[in-house]
Amino acid sequence: MDVPSDALTNFRALARQLDDDALVALGNRGLLKRALKALAKARPEIVGYAGETLLLTAFGYEVHLTMDPAAARCSCPSTKTCQHILGAWLSLRAESEEPEGSAEAEEAGDADQDASNHPDEPPGPEEDPLKALISLPEEELRAWGGTKLLRQALREQSMGAVAKLDEHRPGRVLLALSSHEVRWLSGQPWQAALCSCHAKEPCIHRMLAILEVQRQRGGRVRPATSIDAQPRGETVRSREELVPAVREAVLAITERGLSRLSRAQAARIDALATSAHGVDLPRLERELQGLAGQFLALLAREAHADSESAALQLARILALTEALASGRAGLVGLHKGHFVRAGNLELIGLGARHLSTRSGFVGIVCYFWDLKSKSFCSWSDVRDKSLSDFSPEAIFHAPGPWQGCQSPASACVSRFRLQGAWKSSAGRLSGRQSTRYQGTGKSDWSQVSAFDDWQQLKQDLCESFLESLRESDEFAQLVLLRPSDWCEQGFDEVQQEWRATLLDSEERKLPMIVPGNDTHNLAISRLATMPTAPSALLGFLRLEERGYSLLPISCLLGEQIHSLTLPAAPGLTSRRAQPKLAAAVLAHSPPIEQGASALAETCSTFLQALVDHCERGTRAPMQVEALASGHSLEAAGLTLLRRPLQALQDAEGNASSRAHALLHGLHLAQRARSALLIRS
């Protein structure tokens, strides 16, 4: 039976869009490998065309292909997409890529010429298939996937779930949370999208991808989460009651002053955090838990207690409650313990670090690079340090956390595949035993996005340092650097920190600072004894009043990956006594020549004056120096401080109104200082 030339052209054009990733989404990687192996021995043949179906014989079976790849059928016993169907598509793709001059190419060229005379032909693969999604009404989406699926997608989108549209490969949408890829093919109905979750029916990934395309391309507004929205599960109190209660508690504490804290106030904040969990406000819950911890540290006179951090957290909570009350989208947040299926992940180990928090928790955090989503992710095991039987070093070298994994230490220096992985919205991997680990070789840092230009580094990451109400991304300042060399290494006995200056290809300088404490003493010992500069460094980029600096986590020296704060073998301690450390390092380096501008220093002075006033309480008179420095900033062009300054002056005698103006000024002054430090 003859095949119409225009039909054959359409099938070959469709086959050209089905690359290996699309075929894996139709079947799986194992089926694709078997199809490629069978294709090397025999090639499927086209035997006919009937009812818009292309008939082929592939490896002894009859395959029926349609313009919807997921609807293809085969005469073999399999009821799903099989290797014979994949082999048929591979054969058509190979025919469409035949070199010019061959008989197949001439036949395809004639078919293309004939097809150009048909105005009803589907659009070619060069057209963007996402255009058809922009104007889809919600009624059509509801009829396709159901009301429950649409509501679930809208909820995830309102809480900050995002997708990345591939501008270089039209029709592809990568979901950041689950790492699933959804693909639309040119000339196909929008309902025939391919998803890497292999679901044939409408799934949450397809629905969320459509909503994100409409938001990013069509200007659709991200759905707001109103304060009176119905929360999930049982509630301690309603959201309408909780948010004003938090606001009232924060203003009362500010009015009284941080110097007059009591355990009753810390207990009240902790109770409000529990209530926030009950009404499903995880972002507010974490802020309140952090504030309660700050209060307990201040009451216990602990060394790490910081009045400035507590005051800024009070200001942030007040701003968050006002934003929630106005229905701001994306500020409700997600529970960090909420994991979703991420399918199979290809990961590259980047090392690990010893974690010790101010709230009394210790553990390890392992970092990886996701080859599919081109982003960082992590796995951690953190517990209360009061547990005598828990050792982060022992966990680092113990079997796990996934089935088939020798230890976290081995995963951090390997390239591997996780089958059946689970992942949270923050990029954290679950350590559940149902996930299978399959090592595929050594870790190759050359496949990880890295910076070798410090100027470009600061430009790309400056936005992540600006204070905002949106919950910070723990990977926002995580970077991989490739320095050309380093210099000025040494230990500063005054500041009790080890320093080195990293140089890029243009010999621009970036300080690397490692604090001298129990957590980082092993890192200092290792860095101080390295004969040459590491070829790559993984670490957190910090922004302080002295300027930018890097806090290293791991490094690549030769072909070996060093997790700087963790022992290389079990049984070794990761801590060193400070006297031994001081004897092992070089002479201290000169101060960092990266000071903030005069305007940033004035802003820091103003911020400190507001913190001092927050310690005394708003019932005490405002210091003249604070108003003077604030007016200096306003005169220099920082008009955003005009409103809180005016409110502080107008509210003289009204402690509650002054508390609101003070916290408002703290929040804005912190944002202004961050912006000035970035530009300095």
XYZ file of C-alpha atoms in Angstrom:
680
model
C 0.000 0.000 0.000
C 1.374 3.416 -0.984
C 1.873 6.033 1.714
C 0.785 9.597 0.830
C 3.824 11.840 0.597
C 2.348 14.518 2.860
C 1.532 11.930 5.549
C 5.053 10.507 5.411
C 6.470 14.030 5.677
C 4.351 14.740 8.752
C 5.441 11.523 10.468
C 9.108 12.198 9.738
C 8.772 15.781 10.974
C 7.237 14.445 14.175
C 10.009 11.850 14.523
C 12.637 14.610 14.296
C 11.143 16.164 17.434
C 11.325 12.880 19.345
C 14.866 12.978 20.663
C 16.149 10.441 23.181
C 14.635 12.288 26.162
C 11.202 12.295 24.520
C 11.447 8.579 23.751
C 12.454 7.906 27.362
C 9.331 9.817 28.446
C 7.266 7.560 26.174
C 8.838 4.368 27.516
C 11.943 4.231 29.669
C 15.700 4.300 29.265
C 16.030 0.518 29.241
C 13.538 0.151 26.376
C 15.393 2.825 24.419
C 18.698 0.986 24.834
C 17.136 -2.283 23.652
C 15.550 -0.518 20.673
C 18.895 1.005 19.653
C 20.576 -2.382 19.968
C 17.898 -4.059 17.818
C 18.021 -1.220 15.284
C 21.709 -1.916 14.683
C 20.781 -5.408 13.429
C 17.569 -4.768 11.490
C 15.660 -1.716 10.346
C 11.844 -1.428 10.537
C 10.027 -1.192 7.215
C 6.982 0.865 6.253
C 4.279 -1.458 4.915
C 1.230 0.768 4.580
C -0.993 3.636 5.664
C -4.633 3.412 6.723
C -6.915 5.741 8.636
C -4.164 8.255 9.529
C -2.106 5.367 10.932
C 1.341 4.455 9.613
C 1.947 0.690 9.561
C 5.446 -0.733 10.018
C 7.040 -4.090 10.725
C 9.609 -3.793 13.497
C 11.684 -6.740 14.733
C 9.007 -9.292 13.856
C 5.982 -7.336 15.125
C 3.477 -4.984 13.519
C 3.566 -1.404 14.799
C 0.783 1.175 14.315
C 1.987 4.785 14.638
C -0.289 7.818 14.876
C 0.431 11.531 15.096
C -0.069 11.148 18.853
C 3.090 9.242 19.908
C 1.499 8.034 23.145
C -1.338 6.357 21.195
C 0.932 4.034 19.176
C 0.163 0.289 19.330
C 2.150 -2.893 18.779
C 1.153 -6.513 18.157
C 3.539 -7.749 20.869
C 2.117 -8.806 24.286
C 3.020 -5.466 25.914
C 0.086 -3.146 26.595
C 2.327 -0.085 26.954
C 4.954 1.599 24.833
C 7.464 -1.115 23.918
C 10.895 -1.299 22.312
C 9.295 -2.026 18.917
C 7.374 1.274 18.981
C 10.510 3.147 20.021
C 12.457 1.371 17.274
C 9.882 2.461 14.686
C 10.189 6.108 15.757
C 13.995 5.824 15.756
C 13.885 4.463 12.209
C 11.699 7.343 11.002
C 13.981 9.812 12.746
C 17.025 8.299 11.059
C 15.324 8.508 7.652
C 14.555 12.195 8.190
C 18.234 12.825 8.999
C 19.648 11.031 5.932
C 22.402 13.070 4.222
C 21.479 15.046 1.157
C 21.860 13.190 -2.136
C 20.613 9.840 -0.885
C 17.494 8.275 -2.302
C 15.692 8.681 0.984
C 16.608 12.360 1.177
C 15.391 12.982 -2.382
C 12.139 11.216 -1.588
C 11.735 13.277 1.583
C 12.544 16.453 -0.359
C 9.863 15.665 -2.942
C 7.420 14.942 -0.148
C 8.248 18.252 1.536
C 7.663 20.086 -1.743
C 4.286 18.402 -2.159
C 3.346 19.110 1.437
C 4.066 22.825 1.016
C 1.051 23.034 -1.276
C -1.286 21.985 1.536
C -2.338 24.951 3.698
C -3.844 22.684 6.352
C -0.508 21.059 7.190
C 0.413 21.252 10.901
C 3.026 23.849 11.838
C 6.656 22.834 11.483
C 8.939 22.012 14.387
C 10.525 25.455 14.255
C 7.314 27.001 15.599
C 6.854 27.283 19.352
C 4.141 24.824 20.437
C 3.707 26.665 23.756
C 1.806 29.486 22.039
C -1.342 27.370 22.013
C -1.271 27.145 25.830
C -1.278 30.873 26.566
C -4.962 31.507 25.869
C -6.393 28.264 27.301
C -9.305 29.128 29.640
C -9.624 27.502 33.056
C -12.880 25.856 31.986
C -11.034 23.889 29.316
C -8.290 22.910 31.759
C -10.923 21.800 34.269
C -12.689 19.701 31.640
C -9.371 18.077 30.682
C -7.843 17.314 34.075
C -10.662 17.756 36.557
C -11.326 20.316 39.272
C -9.196 18.532 41.890
C -6.085 18.489 39.692
C -6.522 22.145 38.718
C -6.916 23.209 42.356
C -3.809 21.261 43.347
C -1.776 22.920 40.588
C -3.075 26.388 41.510
C -2.183 25.768 45.153
C 1.377 24.697 44.337
C 1.764 27.686 42.020
C 0.510 30.089 44.704
C 3.089 28.709 47.148
C 5.971 29.455 44.821
C 6.284 26.368 42.601
C 8.051 27.516 39.441
C 8.998 26.087 36.078
C 11.791 26.893 33.662
C 10.928 27.365 30.005
C 13.702 26.175 27.722
C 14.232 29.026 25.260
C 16.764 27.055 23.204
C 14.526 24.006 22.761
C 10.928 25.197 22.191
C 8.135 23.218 23.748
C 10.000 22.055 26.863
C 9.103 23.021 30.430
C 11.191 21.836 33.394
C 9.509 21.827 36.818
C 11.934 22.988 39.499
C 10.386 21.035 42.388
C 9.994 17.555 40.946
C 12.620 17.824 38.149
C 10.042 16.404 35.726
C 10.091 17.632 32.131
C 6.904 18.268 30.170
C 7.145 18.559 26.397
C 4.748 19.703 23.696
C 5.394 18.729 20.083
C 4.703 20.989 17.121
C 1.572 20.148 15.219
C 0.107 18.115 18.088
C -2.921 18.974 20.249
C -1.962 20.485 23.591
C -3.521 17.516 25.422
C -0.899 15.187 23.857
C 2.005 16.501 25.945
C 4.736 14.084 27.005
C 5.768 13.985 30.668
C 8.791 12.265 32.167
C 6.532 10.774 34.867
C 5.229 8.415 32.097
C 1.583 9.047 33.048
C -0.782 8.613 30.103
C -3.635 10.479 31.778
C -3.518 14.168 32.838
C -1.007 14.664 35.665
C -0.083 17.446 38.078
C 3.135 18.122 36.141
C 1.333 18.866 32.874
C -1.262 21.041 34.605
C 1.344 23.024 36.547
C 3.480 23.448 33.411
C 0.488 24.909 31.525
C -0.224 27.381 34.337
C 3.430 28.438 34.449
C 3.514 28.962 30.664
C 0.442 31.174 30.971
C 2.074 33.136 33.806
C 5.459 33.633 32.140
C 4.311 34.084 28.542
C 0.749 35.312 28.838
C 0.937 37.553 31.893
C -1.311 35.375 34.044
C -1.152 36.561 37.652
C 0.089 33.999 40.153
C -2.925 33.069 42.309
C -2.934 34.811 45.662
C -3.396 32.920 48.890
C -5.802 34.990 50.946
C -5.606 35.034 54.706
C -9.092 33.619 55.031
C -8.383 30.682 52.717
C -9.421 27.350 54.135
C -6.349 25.648 55.666
C -5.738 21.930 55.547
C -6.329 19.648 58.485
C -7.334 20.556 62.015
C -6.687 24.125 63.160
C -5.778 25.523 66.543
C -7.293 28.858 65.555
C -8.259 30.440 62.255
C -5.831 32.405 60.132
C -7.995 35.477 60.622
C -7.321 35.256 64.367
C -3.685 34.153 64.229
C -2.144 36.860 62.046
C -3.438 39.815 64.136
C -2.385 37.939 67.299
C 1.174 37.594 65.982
C 1.226 41.260 65.024
C -0.003 42.278 68.480
C 2.614 40.108 70.222
C 5.464 41.504 68.105
C 4.446 45.111 68.764
C 4.054 44.441 72.499
C 7.575 42.984 72.727
C 9.026 45.932 70.784
C 7.176 48.414 72.981
C 8.558 46.776 76.127
C 12.082 46.359 74.713
C 14.389 43.408 74.100
C 16.307 44.210 77.291
C 13.168 43.295 79.282
C 12.458 39.913 77.757
C 10.828 37.197 79.842
C 10.385 33.470 79.429
C 6.645 34.042 79.215
C 7.167 36.086 76.032
C 9.363 33.360 74.525
C 6.700 30.772 75.423
C 3.999 32.906 73.799
C 5.967 33.180 70.555
C 6.543 29.417 70.599
C 2.800 28.828 71.109
C 2.021 31.110 68.164
C 4.448 29.067 66.045
C 2.487 25.935 66.939
C -0.735 27.700 65.959
C 0.829 28.745 62.642
C 1.546 25.084 61.953
C -2.065 24.245 62.763
C -3.458 26.723 60.224
C -0.904 25.741 57.569
C 1.325 28.841 57.518
C 4.772 27.178 57.415
C 6.668 30.346 56.447
C 5.329 32.231 59.475
C 5.826 29.147 61.647
C 9.562 28.995 60.897
C 10.023 32.715 61.531
C 8.292 32.441 64.919
C 10.315 29.365 65.877
C 13.511 31.220 65.018
C 12.423 34.223 67.079
C 11.612 32.017 70.081
C 15.093 30.493 69.827
C 16.639 33.977 69.686
C 14.749 34.984 72.826
C 15.859 31.901 74.766
C 19.488 32.534 73.756
C 19.257 36.162 74.926
C 17.693 35.108 78.226
C 20.415 32.489 78.785
C 23.157 35.045 77.967
C 24.641 32.673 75.424
C 27.687 33.801 73.462
C 25.920 33.650 70.108
C 22.903 35.668 71.308
C 22.456 38.730 69.114
C 20.044 41.600 69.761
C 20.368 42.859 66.185
C 19.262 39.510 64.734
C 16.295 39.380 67.122
C 15.260 42.949 66.257
C 15.506 42.308 62.517
C 13.493 39.120 62.896
C 10.782 41.044 64.746
C 10.696 43.512 61.847
C 10.539 40.720 59.279
C 7.666 38.978 61.085
C 5.677 42.211 61.269
C 6.163 42.809 57.533
C 5.222 39.185 56.812
C 1.974 39.384 58.794
C 0.954 42.570 56.993
C 1.727 40.977 53.626
C -0.264 37.853 54.518
C -3.205 39.972 55.620
C -3.196 41.705 52.221
C -3.224 38.382 50.343
C 0.337 38.426 48.996
C 1.029 35.321 46.921
C 3.942 33.023 47.535
C 4.429 33.960 51.211
C 2.542 31.087 52.817
C 5.474 28.777 52.080
C 5.816 25.015 52.043
C 6.560 22.591 54.837
C 10.195 21.535 54.602
C 9.254 17.985 55.490
C 6.929 17.755 52.481
C 8.549 15.605 49.783
C 7.206 14.742 46.346
C 8.224 12.079 43.856
C 11.110 13.283 41.715
C 11.511 10.155 39.599
C 15.039 9.162 38.593
C 17.812 11.700 39.152
C 21.343 11.885 37.737
C 23.532 13.482 40.425
C 27.161 14.532 40.830
C 28.682 14.579 44.324
C 30.155 17.912 45.434
C 31.302 17.181 48.981
C 29.768 17.730 52.411
C 30.094 19.879 55.517
C 29.780 19.544 59.267
C 26.753 21.535 60.451
C 26.392 23.080 63.896
C 23.490 25.459 64.564
C 22.969 28.050 67.272
C 19.832 26.247 68.369
C 21.835 23.192 69.449
C 21.672 20.859 66.448
C 24.590 19.118 64.752
C 24.874 16.917 61.692
C 26.105 16.696 58.115
C 24.884 18.189 54.838
C 25.881 16.557 51.535
C 25.684 18.591 48.321
C 24.989 17.365 44.793
C 24.476 18.749 41.296
C 21.327 17.653 39.465
C 22.287 17.154 35.822
C 18.687 17.327 34.643
C 17.508 20.502 36.368
C 21.001 22.093 36.366
C 20.675 23.017 40.034
C 22.051 22.181 43.475
C 20.347 19.789 45.876
C 21.296 18.270 49.222
C 20.756 15.481 51.711
C 21.202 16.072 55.432
C 21.084 14.262 58.760
C 20.809 16.773 61.619
C 19.861 15.975 65.218
C 19.929 17.446 68.704
C 23.511 17.507 69.964
C 22.312 16.405 73.403
C 21.920 12.893 71.967
C 25.079 11.204 73.186
C 24.944 8.346 70.671
C 24.857 10.600 67.575
C 28.105 11.386 65.770
C 28.073 13.330 62.473
C 31.461 11.848 61.557
C 30.164 8.305 62.090
C 27.031 8.988 60.011
C 29.217 10.372 57.210
C 30.994 7.014 56.837
C 28.083 4.710 57.771
C 26.085 2.765 55.129
C 23.196 4.639 53.532
C 21.201 6.751 53.257
C 19.778 5.008 50.173
C 19.566 1.360 49.318
C 22.818 0.308 47.645
C 24.821 3.354 48.806
C 28.068 2.536 50.598
C 28.039 5.768 52.642
C 27.323 9.503 52.301
C 31.094 9.993 52.028
C 31.235 7.814 48.905
C 28.162 9.502 47.367
C 29.817 12.922 47.782
C 32.697 11.929 45.484
C 30.699 9.928 42.922
C 28.381 10.308 40.004
C 25.269 8.213 40.527
C 21.632 7.648 39.665
C 18.826 7.749 42.239
C 15.845 5.630 41.256
C 12.527 6.536 42.855
C 13.903 9.692 44.473
C 11.839 12.040 46.623
C 12.588 15.757 46.795
C 11.293 18.768 48.735
C 10.505 22.245 47.433
C 13.767 23.481 48.978
C 15.834 20.998 46.946
C 16.386 18.522 49.777
C 16.541 14.817 49.007
C 14.752 12.293 51.171
C 16.801 9.438 52.603
C 14.001 6.875 52.481
C 15.080 3.283 51.961
C 12.790 2.747 48.966
C 15.126 4.940 46.899
C 17.802 2.947 45.082
C 21.367 4.181 44.568
C 23.321 3.158 41.474
C 26.872 4.439 41.095
C 27.959 5.303 37.556
C 31.506 6.583 38.103
C 33.583 9.280 39.745
C 32.302 12.785 40.326
C 33.122 15.083 37.411
C 33.029 18.742 38.442
C 33.555 19.859 34.843
C 29.831 19.210 34.244
C 28.798 21.639 37.007
C 28.085 25.308 36.304
C 30.972 27.296 37.786
C 32.328 30.852 37.935
C 35.844 31.861 36.908
C 35.069 35.602 36.644
C 34.510 37.309 40.016
C 32.838 40.353 38.463
C 30.271 38.154 36.736
C 29.832 36.234 39.996
C 28.839 39.363 41.926
C 26.501 40.546 39.170
C 24.681 37.213 39.011
C 24.272 36.813 42.777
C 23.686 40.392 43.934
C 19.888 39.960 43.924
C 20.105 37.020 46.326
C 21.574 39.274 49.037
C 18.731 41.785 49.020
C 16.444 41.347 52.011
C 12.884 40.412 51.039
C 9.856 38.724 52.526
C 10.161 35.693 50.285
C 11.808 32.798 52.085
C 15.488 32.607 51.267
C 16.799 29.799 49.106
C 19.526 27.898 50.931
C 21.298 27.392 47.594
C 21.040 31.046 46.497
C 24.603 31.843 47.618
C 26.048 28.362 47.006
C 28.629 28.639 44.209
C 31.335 26.608 42.526
C 34.436 28.685 41.767
C 37.424 27.930 39.551
C 40.244 30.220 40.749
C 43.363 30.593 38.657
C 45.496 30.937 41.801
C 45.484 32.173 45.381
C 47.728 34.373 47.512
C 48.004 36.055 50.929
C 47.094 32.877 52.808
C 47.399 33.018 56.573
C 45.757 33.019 59.972
C 44.715 36.315 61.564
C 45.248 35.845 65.295
C 43.319 39.035 66.085
C 40.163 38.140 64.166
C 40.735 34.396 64.771
C 40.121 33.490 61.140
C 42.089 32.017 58.256
C 42.202 34.047 55.059
C 43.286 33.617 51.490
C 42.766 35.732 48.387
C 41.376 33.912 45.347
C 42.359 35.240 41.915
C 40.369 34.863 38.716
C 41.736 34.881 35.165
C 41.914 38.705 35.224
C 43.619 38.638 38.660
C 40.575 40.120 40.368
C 40.559 39.366 44.086
C 37.941 37.566 46.163
C 38.671 36.930 49.872
C 38.137 33.455 51.310
C 37.534 33.554 55.082
C 37.282 30.537 57.392
C 36.408 31.276 61.046
C 38.569 29.662 63.704
C 36.129 27.508 65.681
C 35.502 23.858 66.471
C 33.490 23.356 63.288
C 36.062 24.825 60.883
C 39.414 24.071 62.539
C 39.918 20.950 60.427
C 39.188 22.982 57.268
C 41.833 25.539 58.260
C 44.408 22.802 58.872
C 43.765 21.281 55.454
C 43.751 24.549 53.526
C 46.898 25.804 55.265
C 48.872 22.705 54.270
C 47.765 22.500 50.622
C 50.799 22.890 48.328
C 48.859 24.640 45.560
C 45.544 26.380 45.081
C 42.573 24.039 44.541
C 41.352 23.858 40.959
C 37.753 24.303 42.159
C 36.034 25.368 45.384
C 32.452 24.862 46.534
C 31.241 27.320 49.149
C 28.842 30.022 50.259
C 29.326 33.569 49.042
C 28.943 35.945 51.992
C 28.225 39.675 52.089
C 29.419 41.547 55.183
C 30.381 45.128 55.915
C 33.914 44.232 54.814
C 32.542 43.147 51.431
C 32.155 39.835 49.633
C 33.937 36.691 50.807
C 33.754 32.926 50.323
C 33.185 30.372 53.088
C 34.473 27.090 51.575
C 32.738 23.728 51.961
C 34.797 21.425 49.755
C 37.513 21.669 47.141
C 39.002 19.764 44.231
C 42.765 19.273 44.484
C 44.115 17.230 41.610
C 41.508 14.507 41.133
C 40.532 14.254 44.799
C 37.510 15.913 46.417
C 38.060 17.129 49.991
C 35.117 17.787 52.328
C 37.001 20.321 54.416
C 35.120 20.080 57.732
C 34.708 16.290 57.801
C 37.343 13.565 58.284
C 38.499 11.637 55.237
C 38.281 8.311 57.087
C 36.170 6.966 59.973
C 37.630 7.240 63.438
C 39.316 10.596 62.843
C 38.053 13.670 64.641
C 37.034 16.776 62.729
C 38.126 19.135 65.510
C 41.523 20.542 66.359
C 42.710 22.480 69.369
C 43.321 26.144 68.603
C 47.000 26.224 69.789
C 47.931 23.407 67.387
C 46.093 25.213 64.647
C 47.899 28.500 65.191
C 51.268 26.759 64.976
C 50.406 25.094 61.683
C 49.394 28.154 59.699
C 51.366 30.925 58.043
C 51.703 34.526 59.150
C 48.453 36.400 59.082
C 47.516 38.228 55.913
C 46.855 41.967 55.596
C 43.323 43.286 56.090
C 40.861 42.859 53.265
C 40.801 45.925 51.054
C 37.104 45.771 50.313
C 35.408 48.192 52.691
C 31.890 49.473 52.340
C 31.147 52.961 51.095
C 30.621 55.902 53.441
C 26.894 55.809 52.725
C 26.729 52.134 53.664
C 28.556 52.904 56.912
C 26.050 55.669 57.672
C 23.235 53.208 56.998
C 24.856 50.713 59.385
C 25.064 53.436 62.039
C 21.387 54.242 61.561
C 20.463 50.555 61.711
C 22.431 50.072 64.933
C 20.700 53.103 66.466
C 17.311 51.564 65.652
C 18.419 48.252 67.186
C 19.514 50.080 70.352
C 16.111 51.760 70.527
C 14.449 48.360 70.073
C 16.449 47.070 73.050
C 15.325 49.953 75.271
C 11.721 49.847 74.074
C 9.595 52.492 72.409
C 8.504 53.909 75.753
C 12.017 55.356 76.054
C 12.835 58.565 74.126
C 14.419 58.275 70.687
C 18.111 59.138 70.530
C 18.934 62.282 68.563
C 21.843 60.517 66.815
C 19.482 57.975 65.263
C 17.257 60.649 63.753
C 20.303 62.601 62.552
C 21.829 59.617 60.719
C 18.426 58.770 59.271
C 17.972 62.295 57.924
C 21.492 62.121 56.445
C 20.503 59.015 54.500
C 17.294 60.663 53.348
C 19.232 63.713 52.183
C 21.598 61.415 50.256
C 18.686 60.054 48.228
C 17.354 57.132 50.307
C 13.785 58.407 50.236
C 12.365 55.017 51.285
C 13.335 55.905 54.888
C 11.278 59.095 54.864
C 8.024 57.430 55.891
C 9.287 55.506 58.978
C 11.330 58.531 60.112
C 8.293 60.772 59.888
C 6.185 58.167 61.696
C 8.741 57.952 64.528
C 8.578 61.712 65.013
C 4.781 61.957 64.716
C 4.181 59.079 67.162
C 5.929 60.778 70.069
C 4.104 59.658 73.210
C 2.330 56.735 71.490
C 4.476 53.682 72.247
C 2.452 51.263 70.096
C 2.577 53.448 66.968
C 6.276 54.072 67.522
C 6.858 50.318 67.788
C 5.256 49.837 64.373
C 7.283 52.698 62.862
C 10.481 51.379 64.464
C 10.090 47.872 63.039
C 9.146 49.321 59.659
C 12.310 51.419 59.712
C 14.431 48.421 60.731
C 13.156 46.365 57.810
C 13.767 49.132 55.268
C 17.173 50.068 56.719
C 18.343 46.458 56.465
C 17.292 46.317 52.808
C 19.013 49.638 52.139
C 22.242 48.474 53.782
C 22.270 45.265 51.733
C 21.756 47.233 48.512
C 24.522 49.710 49.391
C 26.983 46.949 50.277
C 26.265 45.247 46.954
C 26.949 48.446 45.038
C 30.020 49.435 47.057
